[in-house]
Amino acid sequence: CIDTPAKGDVPAKLAVPLINWTGAEITSLTVTVRGVDKVSKVRSVERGELKYTLTKGNLVIQMPLNVADMLLIDK
């Protein structure tokens, strides 16, 4: 997880690189990022904006993953 702090009017952001080493598409991957209390938007470089849930400081995203992707999380 790559964490960038807030700077001026730009909110803090997280980037989560994802790589699939299985050789086949994963149709339903669950990604949990711990220690996240606030999120304004989650998107994937490959798939665009994604739905997510926040539960007890955990951000949970369910998505397919082909070869590689990057999650971009706006706090």
C-alpha positions as a Python dict, from the first residue, in 0.01 Angstrom:
ca = {
    (1, 'C'): (0, 0, 0),
    (2, 'I'): (142, 337, -103),
    (3, 'D'): (23, 618, 127),
    (4, 'T'): (35, 983, 19),
    (5, 'P'): (-49, 1242, 286),
    (6, 'A'): (-288, 1530, 236),
    (7, 'K'): (-126, 1840, 86),
    (8, 'G'): (-310, 2171, 87),
    (9, 'D'): (-656, 2113, -60),
    (10, 'V'): (-562, 1770, -197),
    (11, 'P'): (-685, 1488, 33),
    (12, 'A'): (-474, 1192, 141),
    (13, 'K'): (-470, 899, -101),
    (14, 'L'): (-374, 533, -104),
    (15, 'A'): (-258, 323, -398),
    (16, 'V'): (-269, -57, -376),
    (17, 'P'): (-90, -248, -653),
    (18, 'L'): (-245, -588, -735),
    (19, 'I'): (-76, -868, -929),
    (20, 'N'): (-232, -1203, -1016),
    (21, 'W'): (29, -1482, -1032),
    (22, 'T'): (-222, -1765, -1087),
    (23, 'G'): (-218, -1752, -1468),
    (24, 'A'): (-599, -1732, -1482),
    (25, 'E'): (-846, -1451, -1414),
    (26, 'I'): (-974, -1430, -1058),
    (27, 'T'): (-1346, -1363, -1093),
    (28, 'S'): (-1403, -1253, -734),
    (29, 'L'): (-1108, -1120, -532),
    (30, 'T'): (-1168, -967, -189),
    (31, 'V'): (-916, -697, -93),
    (32, 'T'): (-909, -573, 268),
    (33, 'V'): (-710, -262, 361),
    (34, 'R'): (-680, -227, 739),
    (35, 'G'): (-669, 100, 929),
    (36, 'V'): (-888, 302, 691),
    (37, 'D'): (-1153, 508, 869),
    (38, 'K'): (-1271, 739, 592),
    (39, 'V'): (-1304, 695, 215),
    (40, 'S'): (-1459, 925, -43),
    (41, 'K'): (-1394, 717, -357),
    (42, 'V'): (-1237, 387, -464),
    (43, 'R'): (-1143, 317, -824),
    (44, 'S'): (-943, 70, -1024),
    (45, 'V'): (-714, 165, -1312),
    (46, 'E'): (-864, -121, -1517),
    (47, 'R'): (-1230, -109, -1406),
    (48, 'G'): (-1306, 247, -1295),
    (49, 'E'): (-1506, 334, -984),
    (50, 'L'): (-1572, 43, -747),
    (51, 'K'): (-1821, -24, -468),
    (52, 'Y'): (-1673, -78, -122),
    (53, 'T'): (-1765, -123, 242),
    (54, 'L'): (-1607, 22, 555),
    (55, 'T'): (-1630, -198, 863),
    (56, 'K'): (-1450, -128, 1192),
    (57, 'G'): (-1156, 48, 1027),
    (58, 'N'): (-1131, -199, 739),
    (59, 'L'): (-1193, -107, 377),
    (60, 'V'): (-1326, -409, 187),
    (61, 'I'): (-1343, -424, -193),
    (62, 'Q'): (-1462, -718, -400),
    (63, 'M'): (-1357, -724, -764),
    (64, 'P'): (-1230, -941, -1049),
    (65, 'L'): (-856, -938, -1127),
    (66, 'N'): (-706, -1039, -1459),
    (67, 'V'): (-325, -995, -1466),
    (68, 'A'): (-261, -670, -1280),
    (69, 'D'): (-444, -362, -1155),
    (70, 'M'): (-403, -70, -915),
    (71, 'L'): (-660, 41, -658),
    (72, 'L'): (-673, 418, -603),
    (73, 'I'): (-838, 520, -277),
    (74, 'D'): (-932, 881, -197),
    (75, 'K'): (-964, 946, 174),
}
